[in-house]
CSV table of C-alpha atoms and ligand atoms in Angstrom, one decimal:
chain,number,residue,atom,x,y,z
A,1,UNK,CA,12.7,1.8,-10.4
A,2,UNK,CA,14.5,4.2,-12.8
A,3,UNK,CA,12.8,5.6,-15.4
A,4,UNK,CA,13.5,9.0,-17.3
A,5,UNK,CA,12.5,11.8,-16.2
A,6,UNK,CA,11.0,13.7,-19.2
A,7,UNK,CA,8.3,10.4,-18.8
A,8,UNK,CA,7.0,12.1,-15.4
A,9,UNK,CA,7.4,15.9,-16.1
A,10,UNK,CA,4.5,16.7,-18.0
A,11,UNK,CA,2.4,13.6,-17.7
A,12,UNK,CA,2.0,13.9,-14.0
A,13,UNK,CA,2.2,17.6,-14.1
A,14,UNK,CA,5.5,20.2,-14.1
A,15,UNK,CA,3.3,22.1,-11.2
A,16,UNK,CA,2.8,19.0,-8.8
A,17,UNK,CA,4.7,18.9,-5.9
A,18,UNK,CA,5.5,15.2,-6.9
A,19,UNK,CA,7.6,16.6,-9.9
A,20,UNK,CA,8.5,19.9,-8.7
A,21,UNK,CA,10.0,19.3,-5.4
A,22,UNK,CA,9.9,15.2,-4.9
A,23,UNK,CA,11.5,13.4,-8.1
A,24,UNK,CA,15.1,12.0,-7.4
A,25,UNK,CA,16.5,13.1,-10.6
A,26,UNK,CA,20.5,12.9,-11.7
A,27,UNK,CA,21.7,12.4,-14.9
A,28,UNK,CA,23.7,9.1,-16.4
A,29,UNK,CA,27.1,8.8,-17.5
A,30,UNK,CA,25.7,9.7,-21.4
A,31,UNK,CA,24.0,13.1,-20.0
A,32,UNK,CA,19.9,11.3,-20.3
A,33,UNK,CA,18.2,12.6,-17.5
A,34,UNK,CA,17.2,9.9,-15.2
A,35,UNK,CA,14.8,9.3,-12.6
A,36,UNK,CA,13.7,7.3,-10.0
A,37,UNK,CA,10.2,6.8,-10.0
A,38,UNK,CA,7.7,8.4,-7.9
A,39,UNK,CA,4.7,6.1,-9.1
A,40,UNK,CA,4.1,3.0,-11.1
A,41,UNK,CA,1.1,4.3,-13.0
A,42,UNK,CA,3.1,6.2,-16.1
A,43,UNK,CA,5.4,3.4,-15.6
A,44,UNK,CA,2.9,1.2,-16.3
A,45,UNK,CA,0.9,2.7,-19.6
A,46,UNK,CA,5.0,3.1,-20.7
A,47,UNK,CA,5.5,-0.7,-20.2
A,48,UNK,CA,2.3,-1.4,-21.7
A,49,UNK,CA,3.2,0.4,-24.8
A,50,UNK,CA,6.7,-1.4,-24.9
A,51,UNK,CA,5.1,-4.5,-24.7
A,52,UNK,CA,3.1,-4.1,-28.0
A,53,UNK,CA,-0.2,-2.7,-26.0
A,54,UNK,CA,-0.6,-6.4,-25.2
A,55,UNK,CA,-3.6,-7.0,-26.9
A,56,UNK,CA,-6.9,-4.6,-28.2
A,57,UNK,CA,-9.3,-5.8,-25.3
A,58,UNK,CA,-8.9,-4.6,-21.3
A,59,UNK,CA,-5.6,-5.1,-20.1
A,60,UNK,CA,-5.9,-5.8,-16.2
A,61,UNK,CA,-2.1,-5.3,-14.2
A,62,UNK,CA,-1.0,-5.2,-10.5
A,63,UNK,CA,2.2,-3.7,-9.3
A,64,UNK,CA,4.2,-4.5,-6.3
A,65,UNK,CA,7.7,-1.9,-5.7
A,66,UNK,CA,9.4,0.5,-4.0
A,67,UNK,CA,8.5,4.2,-5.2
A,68,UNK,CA,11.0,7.1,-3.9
A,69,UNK,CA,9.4,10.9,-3.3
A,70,UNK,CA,12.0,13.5,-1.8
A,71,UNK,CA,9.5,14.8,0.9
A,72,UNK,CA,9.9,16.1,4.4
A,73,UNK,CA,10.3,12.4,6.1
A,74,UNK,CA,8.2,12.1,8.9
A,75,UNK,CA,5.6,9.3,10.3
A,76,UNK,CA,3.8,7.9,7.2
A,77,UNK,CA,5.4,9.9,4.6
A,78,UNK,CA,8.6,8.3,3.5
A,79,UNK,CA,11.1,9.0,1.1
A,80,UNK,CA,11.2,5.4,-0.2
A,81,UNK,CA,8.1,3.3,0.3
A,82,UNK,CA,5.8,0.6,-1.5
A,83,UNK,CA,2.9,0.6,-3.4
A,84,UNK,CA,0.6,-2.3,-4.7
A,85,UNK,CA,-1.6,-1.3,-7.2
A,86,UNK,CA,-3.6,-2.5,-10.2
A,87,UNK,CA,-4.7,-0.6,-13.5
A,88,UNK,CA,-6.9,-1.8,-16.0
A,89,UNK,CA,-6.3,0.0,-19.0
A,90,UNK,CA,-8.7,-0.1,-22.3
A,91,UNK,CA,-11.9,0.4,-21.3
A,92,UNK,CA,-14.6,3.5,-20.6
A,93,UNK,CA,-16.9,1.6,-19.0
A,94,UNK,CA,-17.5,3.3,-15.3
A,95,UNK,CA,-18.0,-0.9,-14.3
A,96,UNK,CA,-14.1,-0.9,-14.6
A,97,UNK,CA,-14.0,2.0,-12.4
A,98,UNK,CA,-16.4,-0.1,-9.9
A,99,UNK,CA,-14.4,-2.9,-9.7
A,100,UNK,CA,-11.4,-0.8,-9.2
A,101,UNK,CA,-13.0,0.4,-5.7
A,102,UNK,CA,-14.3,-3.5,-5.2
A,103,UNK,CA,-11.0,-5.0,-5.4
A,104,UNK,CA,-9.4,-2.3,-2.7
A,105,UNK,CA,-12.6,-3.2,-0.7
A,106,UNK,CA,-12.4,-7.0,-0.6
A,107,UNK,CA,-8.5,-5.9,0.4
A,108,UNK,CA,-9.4,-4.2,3.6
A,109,UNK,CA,-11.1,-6.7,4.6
A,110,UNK,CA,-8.6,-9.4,4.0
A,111,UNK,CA,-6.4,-7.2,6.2
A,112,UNK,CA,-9.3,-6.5,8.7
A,113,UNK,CA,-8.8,-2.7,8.3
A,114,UNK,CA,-12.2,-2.6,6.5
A,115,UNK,CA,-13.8,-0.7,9.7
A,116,UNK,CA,-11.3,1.9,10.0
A,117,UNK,CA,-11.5,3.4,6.5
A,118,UNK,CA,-13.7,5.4,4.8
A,119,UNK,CA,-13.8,6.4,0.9
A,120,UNK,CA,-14.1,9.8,-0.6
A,121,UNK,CA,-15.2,10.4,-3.9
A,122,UNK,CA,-15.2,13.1,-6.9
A,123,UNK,CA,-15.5,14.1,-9.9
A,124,UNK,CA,-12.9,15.7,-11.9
A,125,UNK,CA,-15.0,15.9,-15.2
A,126,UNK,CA,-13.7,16.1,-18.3
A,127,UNK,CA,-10.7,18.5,-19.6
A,128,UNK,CA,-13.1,21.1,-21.1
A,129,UNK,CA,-15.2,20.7,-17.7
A,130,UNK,CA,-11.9,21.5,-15.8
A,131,UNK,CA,-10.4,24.1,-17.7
A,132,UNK,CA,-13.9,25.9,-17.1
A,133,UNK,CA,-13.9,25.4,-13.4
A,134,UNK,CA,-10.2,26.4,-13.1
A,135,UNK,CA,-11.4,29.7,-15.1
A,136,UNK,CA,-14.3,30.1,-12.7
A,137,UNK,CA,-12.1,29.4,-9.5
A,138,UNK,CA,-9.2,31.5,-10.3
A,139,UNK,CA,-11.9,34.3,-10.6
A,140,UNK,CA,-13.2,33.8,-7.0
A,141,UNK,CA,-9.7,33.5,-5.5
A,142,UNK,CA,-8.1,36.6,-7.1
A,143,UNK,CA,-11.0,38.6,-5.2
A,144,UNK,CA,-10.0,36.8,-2.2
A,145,UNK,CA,-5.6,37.1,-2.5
A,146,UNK,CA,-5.3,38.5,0.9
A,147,UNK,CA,-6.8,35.1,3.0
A,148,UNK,CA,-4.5,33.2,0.9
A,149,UNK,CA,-1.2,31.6,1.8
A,150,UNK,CA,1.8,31.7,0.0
A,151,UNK,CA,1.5,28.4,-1.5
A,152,UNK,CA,-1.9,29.0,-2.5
A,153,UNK,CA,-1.0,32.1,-4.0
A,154,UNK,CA,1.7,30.2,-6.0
A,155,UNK,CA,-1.0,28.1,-7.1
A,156,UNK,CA,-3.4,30.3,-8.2
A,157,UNK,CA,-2.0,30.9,-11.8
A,158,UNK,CA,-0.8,27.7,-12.0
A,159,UNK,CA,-2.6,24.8,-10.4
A,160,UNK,CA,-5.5,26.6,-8.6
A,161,UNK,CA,-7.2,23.3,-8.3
A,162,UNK,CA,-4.8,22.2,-5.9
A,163,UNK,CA,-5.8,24.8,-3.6
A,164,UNK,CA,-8.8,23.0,-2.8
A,165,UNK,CA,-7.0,20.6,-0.5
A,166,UNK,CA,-5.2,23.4,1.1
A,167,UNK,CA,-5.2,22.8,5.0
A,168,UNK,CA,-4.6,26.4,5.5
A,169,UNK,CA,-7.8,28.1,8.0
A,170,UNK,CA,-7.8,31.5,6.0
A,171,UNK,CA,-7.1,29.8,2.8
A,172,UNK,CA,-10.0,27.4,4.0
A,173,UNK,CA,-12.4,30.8,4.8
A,174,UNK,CA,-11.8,31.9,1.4
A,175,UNK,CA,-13.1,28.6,-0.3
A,176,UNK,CA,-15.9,28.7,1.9
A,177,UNK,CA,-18.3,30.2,-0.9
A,178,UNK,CA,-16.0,29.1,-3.8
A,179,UNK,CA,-18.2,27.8,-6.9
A,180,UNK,CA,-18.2,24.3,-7.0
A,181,UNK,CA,-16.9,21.4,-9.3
A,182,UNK,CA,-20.1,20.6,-9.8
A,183,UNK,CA,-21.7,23.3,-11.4
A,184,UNK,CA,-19.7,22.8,-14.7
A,185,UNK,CA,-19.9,19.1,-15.1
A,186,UNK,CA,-22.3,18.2,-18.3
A,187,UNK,CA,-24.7,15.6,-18.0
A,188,UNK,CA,-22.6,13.0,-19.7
A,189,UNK,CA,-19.5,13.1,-16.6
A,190,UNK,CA,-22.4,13.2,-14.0
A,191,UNK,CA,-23.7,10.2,-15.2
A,192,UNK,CA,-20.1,8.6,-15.2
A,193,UNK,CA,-19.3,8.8,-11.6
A,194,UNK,CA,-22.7,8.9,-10.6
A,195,UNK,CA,-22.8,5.7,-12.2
A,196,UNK,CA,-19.6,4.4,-10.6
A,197,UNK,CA,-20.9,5.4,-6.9
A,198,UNK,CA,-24.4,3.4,-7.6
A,199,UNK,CA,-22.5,0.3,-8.3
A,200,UNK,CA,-20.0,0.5,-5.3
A,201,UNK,CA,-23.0,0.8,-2.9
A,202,UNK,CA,-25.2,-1.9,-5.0
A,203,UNK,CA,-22.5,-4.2,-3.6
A,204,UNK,CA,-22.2,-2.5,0.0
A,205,UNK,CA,-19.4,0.1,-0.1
A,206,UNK,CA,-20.3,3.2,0.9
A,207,UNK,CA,-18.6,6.3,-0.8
A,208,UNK,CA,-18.4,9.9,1.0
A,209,UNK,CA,-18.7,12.8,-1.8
A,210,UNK,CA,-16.2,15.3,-1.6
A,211,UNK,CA,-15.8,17.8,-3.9
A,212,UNK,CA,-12.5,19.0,-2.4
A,213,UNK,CA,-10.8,16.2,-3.5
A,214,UNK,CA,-8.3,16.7,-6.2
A,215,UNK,CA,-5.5,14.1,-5.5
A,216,UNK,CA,-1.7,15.2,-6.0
A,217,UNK,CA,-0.8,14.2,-9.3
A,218,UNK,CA,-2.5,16.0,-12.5
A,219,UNK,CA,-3.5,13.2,-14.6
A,220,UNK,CA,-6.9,12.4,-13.7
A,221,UNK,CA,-10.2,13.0,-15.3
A,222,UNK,CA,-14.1,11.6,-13.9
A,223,UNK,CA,-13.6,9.6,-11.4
A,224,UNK,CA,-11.3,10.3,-8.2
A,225,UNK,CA,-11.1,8.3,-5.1
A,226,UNK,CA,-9.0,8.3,-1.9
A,227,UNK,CA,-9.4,5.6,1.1
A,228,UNK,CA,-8.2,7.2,4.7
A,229,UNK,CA,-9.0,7.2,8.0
A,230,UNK,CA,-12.4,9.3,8.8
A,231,UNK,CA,-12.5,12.6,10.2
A,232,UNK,CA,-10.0,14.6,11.8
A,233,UNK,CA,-7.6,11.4,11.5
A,234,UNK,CA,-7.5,12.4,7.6
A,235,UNK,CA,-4.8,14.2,7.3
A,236,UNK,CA,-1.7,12.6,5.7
A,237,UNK,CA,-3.3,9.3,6.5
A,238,UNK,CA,-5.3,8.5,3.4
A,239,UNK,CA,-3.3,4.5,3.0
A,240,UNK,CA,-5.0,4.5,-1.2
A,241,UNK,CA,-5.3,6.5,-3.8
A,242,UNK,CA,-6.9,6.3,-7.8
A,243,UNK,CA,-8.8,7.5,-10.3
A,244,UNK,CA,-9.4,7.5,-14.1
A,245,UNK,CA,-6.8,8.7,-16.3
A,246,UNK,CA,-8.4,8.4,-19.6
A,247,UNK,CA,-5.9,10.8,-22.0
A,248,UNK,CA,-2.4,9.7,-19.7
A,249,UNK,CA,-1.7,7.3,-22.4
A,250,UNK,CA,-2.0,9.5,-25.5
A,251,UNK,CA,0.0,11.8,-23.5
A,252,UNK,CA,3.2,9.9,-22.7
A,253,UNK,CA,2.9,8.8,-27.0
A,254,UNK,CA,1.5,5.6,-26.1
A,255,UNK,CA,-1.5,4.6,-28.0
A,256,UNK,CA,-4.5,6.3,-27.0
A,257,UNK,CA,-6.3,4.3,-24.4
A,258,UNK,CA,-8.5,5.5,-21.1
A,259,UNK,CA,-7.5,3.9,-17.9
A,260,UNK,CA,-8.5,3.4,-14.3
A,261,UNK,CA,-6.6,2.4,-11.0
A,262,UNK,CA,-5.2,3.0,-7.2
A,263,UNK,CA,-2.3,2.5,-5.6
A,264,UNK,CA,-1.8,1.6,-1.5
A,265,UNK,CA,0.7,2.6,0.6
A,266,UNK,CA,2.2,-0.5,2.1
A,267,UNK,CA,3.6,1.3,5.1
A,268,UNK,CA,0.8,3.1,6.3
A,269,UNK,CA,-1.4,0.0,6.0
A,270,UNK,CA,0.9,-2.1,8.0
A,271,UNK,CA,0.7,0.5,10.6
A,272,UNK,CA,-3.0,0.4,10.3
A,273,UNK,CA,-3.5,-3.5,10.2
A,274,UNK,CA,-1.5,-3.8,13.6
A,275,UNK,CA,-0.3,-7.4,11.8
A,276,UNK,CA,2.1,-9.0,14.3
A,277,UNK,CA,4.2,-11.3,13.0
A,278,UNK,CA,4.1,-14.5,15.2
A,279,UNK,CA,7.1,-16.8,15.4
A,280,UNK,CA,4.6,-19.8,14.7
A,281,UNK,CA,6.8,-22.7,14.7
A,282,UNK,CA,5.9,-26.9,14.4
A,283,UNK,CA,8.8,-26.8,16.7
A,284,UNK,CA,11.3,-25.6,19.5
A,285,UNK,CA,14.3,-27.1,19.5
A,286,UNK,CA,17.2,-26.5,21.8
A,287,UNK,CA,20.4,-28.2,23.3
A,288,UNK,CA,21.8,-28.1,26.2
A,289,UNK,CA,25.4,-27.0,27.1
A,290,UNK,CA,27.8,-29.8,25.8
A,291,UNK,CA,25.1,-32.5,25.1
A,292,UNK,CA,25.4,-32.6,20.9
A,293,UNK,CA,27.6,-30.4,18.6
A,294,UNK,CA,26.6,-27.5,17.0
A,295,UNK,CA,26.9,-29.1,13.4
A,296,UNK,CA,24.4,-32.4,14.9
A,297,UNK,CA,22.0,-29.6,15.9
A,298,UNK,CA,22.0,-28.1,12.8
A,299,UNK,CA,21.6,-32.0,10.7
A,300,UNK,CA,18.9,-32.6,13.5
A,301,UNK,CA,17.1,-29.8,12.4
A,302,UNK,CA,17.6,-30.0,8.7
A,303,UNK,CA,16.6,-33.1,8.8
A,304,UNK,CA,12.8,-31.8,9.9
A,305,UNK,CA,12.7,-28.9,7.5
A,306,UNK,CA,13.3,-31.2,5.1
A,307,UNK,CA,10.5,-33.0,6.1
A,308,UNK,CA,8.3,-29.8,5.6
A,309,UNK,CA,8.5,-29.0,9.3
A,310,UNK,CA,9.1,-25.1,10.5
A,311,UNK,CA,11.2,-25.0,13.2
A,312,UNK,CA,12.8,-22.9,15.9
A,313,UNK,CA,16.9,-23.5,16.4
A,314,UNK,CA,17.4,-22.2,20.0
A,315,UNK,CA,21.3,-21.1,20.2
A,316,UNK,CA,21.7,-20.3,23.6
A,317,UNK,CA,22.5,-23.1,25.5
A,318,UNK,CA,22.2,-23.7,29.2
A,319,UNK,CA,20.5,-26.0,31.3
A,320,UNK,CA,17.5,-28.6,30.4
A,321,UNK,CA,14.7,-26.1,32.9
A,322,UNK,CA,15.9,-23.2,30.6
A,323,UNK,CA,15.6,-24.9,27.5
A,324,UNK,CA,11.8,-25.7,28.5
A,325,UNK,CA,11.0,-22.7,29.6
A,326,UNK,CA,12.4,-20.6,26.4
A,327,UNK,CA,10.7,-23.4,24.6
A,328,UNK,CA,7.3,-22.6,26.3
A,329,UNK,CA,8.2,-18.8,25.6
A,330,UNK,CA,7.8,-19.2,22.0
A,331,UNK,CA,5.1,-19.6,19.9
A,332,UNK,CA,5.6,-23.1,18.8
A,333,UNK,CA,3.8,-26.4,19.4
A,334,UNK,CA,6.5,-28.7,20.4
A,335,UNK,CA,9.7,-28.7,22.3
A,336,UNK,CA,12.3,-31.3,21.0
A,337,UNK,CA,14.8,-30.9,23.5
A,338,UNK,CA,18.3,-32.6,24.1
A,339,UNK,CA,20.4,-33.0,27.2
A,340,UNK,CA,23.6,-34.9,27.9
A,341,UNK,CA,20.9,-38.0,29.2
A,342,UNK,CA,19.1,-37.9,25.3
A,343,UNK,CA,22.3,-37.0,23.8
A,344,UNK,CA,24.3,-40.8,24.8
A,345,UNK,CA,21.5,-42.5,24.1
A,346,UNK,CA,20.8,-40.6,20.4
A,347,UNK,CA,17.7,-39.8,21.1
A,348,UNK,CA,15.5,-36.6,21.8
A,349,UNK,CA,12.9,-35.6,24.0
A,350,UNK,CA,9.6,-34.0,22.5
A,351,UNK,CA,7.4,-32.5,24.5
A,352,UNK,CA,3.9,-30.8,23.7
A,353,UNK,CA,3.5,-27.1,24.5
A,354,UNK,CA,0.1,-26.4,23.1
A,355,UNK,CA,-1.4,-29.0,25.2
A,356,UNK,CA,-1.4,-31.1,28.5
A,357,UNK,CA,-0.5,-34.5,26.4
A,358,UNK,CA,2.4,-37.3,27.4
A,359,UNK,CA,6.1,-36.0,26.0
A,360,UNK,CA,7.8,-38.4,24.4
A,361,UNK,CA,11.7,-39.6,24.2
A,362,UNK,CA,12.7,-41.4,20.4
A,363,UNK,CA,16.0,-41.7,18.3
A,364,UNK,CA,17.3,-39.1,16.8
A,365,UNK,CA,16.7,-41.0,13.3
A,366,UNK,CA,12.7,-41.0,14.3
A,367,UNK,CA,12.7,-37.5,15.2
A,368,UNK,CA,10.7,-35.7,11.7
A,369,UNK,CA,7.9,-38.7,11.8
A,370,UNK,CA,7.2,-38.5,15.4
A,371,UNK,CA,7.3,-34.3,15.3
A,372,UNK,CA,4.4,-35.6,12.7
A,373,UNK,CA,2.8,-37.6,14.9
A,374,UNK,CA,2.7,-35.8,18.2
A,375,UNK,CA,1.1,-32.3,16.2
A,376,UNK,CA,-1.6,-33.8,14.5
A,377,UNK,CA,-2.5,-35.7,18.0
A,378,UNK,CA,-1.9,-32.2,19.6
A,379,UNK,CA,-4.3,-30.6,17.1
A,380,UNK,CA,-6.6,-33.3,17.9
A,381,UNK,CA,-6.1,-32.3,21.9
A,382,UNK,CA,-6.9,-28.6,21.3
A,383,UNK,CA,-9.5,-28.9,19.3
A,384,UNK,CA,-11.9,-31.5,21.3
B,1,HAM,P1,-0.8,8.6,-4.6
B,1,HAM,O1,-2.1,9.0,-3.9
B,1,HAM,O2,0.2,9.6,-4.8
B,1,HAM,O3,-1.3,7.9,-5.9
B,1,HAM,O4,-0.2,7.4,-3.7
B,1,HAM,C1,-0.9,6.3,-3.3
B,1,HAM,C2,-0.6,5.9,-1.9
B,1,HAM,O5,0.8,5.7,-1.7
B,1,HAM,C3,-1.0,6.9,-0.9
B,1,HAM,O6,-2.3,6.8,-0.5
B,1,HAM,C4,-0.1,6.6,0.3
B,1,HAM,O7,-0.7,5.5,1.1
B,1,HAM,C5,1.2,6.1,-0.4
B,1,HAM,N1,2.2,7.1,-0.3
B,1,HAM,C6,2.3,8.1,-1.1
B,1,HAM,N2,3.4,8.9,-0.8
B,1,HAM,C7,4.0,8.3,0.3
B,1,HAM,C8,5.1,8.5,1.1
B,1,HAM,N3,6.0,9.5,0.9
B,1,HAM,N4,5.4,7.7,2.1
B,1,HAM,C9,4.6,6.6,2.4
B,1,HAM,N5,3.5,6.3,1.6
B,1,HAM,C10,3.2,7.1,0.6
B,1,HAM,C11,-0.5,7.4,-6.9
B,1,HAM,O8,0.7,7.1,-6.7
B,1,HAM,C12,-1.2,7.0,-8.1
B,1,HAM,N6,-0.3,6.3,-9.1
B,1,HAM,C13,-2.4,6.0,-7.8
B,1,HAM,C14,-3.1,5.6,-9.0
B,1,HAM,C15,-3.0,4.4,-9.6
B,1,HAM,N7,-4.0,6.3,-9.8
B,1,HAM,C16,-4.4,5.6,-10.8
B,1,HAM,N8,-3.8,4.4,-10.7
């Protein structure tokens, strides 16, 4: 999580808002300047290098961590969060691109969230291809300074690519008849990403061109990708990000090597996949006032654990009717309840809850093999 902070300046770009206004960044007891990271991709081509390149072929990772970014914290935008990502690193091949967009694909659908996004591609070209449209676009925007805003003005001599995802309406207005991205890429980037979007919807994913699309971090080159929520929805709510970042490992004295990946915000896809978490249970088990002590309760349950049970321990107490009917509250499959009655006689009372079968009273010493028992005939119930 920490890394230094010179790694981040220039790779991801002094004029980012990621490193201009959003890195944590303090300095450890021996002056180096620390920071904590705002993304795992740097981190990762650094790691890579540390580790010896691991190997000449195409080095495939995934990442799974918090990442900090000091922004205004509101609904989806946090100032600590989690990506998972992956990068495979080594390779020009647009297929690695392809497979990049595949795997977040065959995600979304894992998660069932597959419906509700949509992907946006661009093409960034290549360095000489940017320079020349950042050349071209600074010339239509100086003509236009008055419909800018002040951030976009602040861009304009230093990152006027970033003004293309301005959300600004006059800033918008002045764009309107701005040359396009498009008009200085050779026919060698064209072919990349064209190639890359062909072999997405070969497989069924369908990609949405927008040539406004310029991610936040300056690192990127071809290929550029965002997943969000269509329309209007958009804004701020785009749960994946990627691209190819073919001279980032060059850059941060690595050995040179071109790259593609994403990253997803963990956060914002909870939100999106609505995943409840269920208190699914084998079984409920709760005691009534005085009947066994605290410390049997806990053995009694142990004891099922053990056996590779899950199970509920109810610690409120009360009487034998409210023990049943928190049991039949929850979401497991059996009640194993015990009253003063079960509790002389060392035995417990197991009743189904998933199904309209026979409960059942056996000794305490029986209890994980006939917990067994009674779900796998309970399964057998609910599924005839
Ligand atoms: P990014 O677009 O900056 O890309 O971040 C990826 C995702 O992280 C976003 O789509 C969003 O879901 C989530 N995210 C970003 N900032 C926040 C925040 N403040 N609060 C909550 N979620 C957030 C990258 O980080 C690149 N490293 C992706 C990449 C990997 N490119 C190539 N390989």
């Amino acid at each position: 999580m920490l890394e230094r902070e010179e790694l981040f300046a220039r790779q991801v770009g002094e004029d980012t808002d990621i490193v201009a206004k959003e890195l944590y960044r303090f300095a450890d007891r021996d002056g180096t300047q620390l920071c904590l990271r705002p993304e795992a991709t740097v981190p990762t081509l650094r790691a890579r290098a540390a580790a010896g390149n691991l190997g000449a072929g195409t080095v495939r990772v995934w990442y799974f961590g918090a990442m900090f970014r000091r922004e205004r914290p509101q609904r989806g935008r946090y100032r600590q969060f989690h990506q998972f990502g992956a990068e495979a690193v080594g390779s020009l091949s647009p297929l690695l691109d392809a497979e990049i967009i595949m795997l977040c694909a065959r995600i979304w659908r894992e998660l069932g969230v597959a419906d509700k996004l949509e992907l946006q591609v661009n093409n960034l070209g290549s360095a000489d291809e940017r320079a020349a449209y950042r050349k071209l676009l600074q010339q239509h925007l100086r003509t236009r300074t008055d419909d800018l805003d002040e951030a976009a003005r602040a861009r304009l001599e230093t990152n006027p690519l970033r003004i293309l995802d301005s959300k600004d309406e006059d800033t918008l207005a002045a764009l309107a008849d701005a040359p396009e991205m498009a008009e200085v890429l050779g026919p060698a980037s064209r072919k990349h990403v064209d190639d890359v979007v062909a072999m997405i919807e070969d497989c069924g994913v369908k990609a949405i061109w927008n040539p406004r699309l310029v991610r936040g971090l300056d690192y990127y080159g071809l290929t550029v990708f965002e997943w969000a929520l269509p329309g209007d929805e958009r804004r701020q709510s785009a749960v994946a990000g990627g691209g190819r970042y073919d001279s980032l490992a060059a850059q941060i004295g690595a050995a040179d090597a071109p790259g593609v990946g994403f990253a997803a915000g963990v956060e914002r896809l909870l939100e999106l996949a609505d995943l409840a978490v269920e208190e699914q249970a084998d079984a409920y088990l709760a005691v009534a006032d005085g009947a066994i002590e605290p410390a049997d309760a806990l053995r009694l349950c142990e004891s099922l654990r053990n056996a590779g049970l899950s199970v509920i321990e109810d610690l409120k107490g009360g009487k034998m009717k409210a023990l049943f009917r928190r049991a039949d509250q929850s979401k497991a499959s059996l009640a194993v309840v015990i009253g003063t009655r079960e509790a002389a006689a060392k035995a417990a009372t197991i009743k189904h809850l998933r199904c309209s079968l026979d409960q059942r009273e056996v000794g305490q010493g029986d209890l994980p093999a006939a917990v067994k028992e009674m779900l796998s005939s309970g399964a057998a119930a609910t599924n005839r």
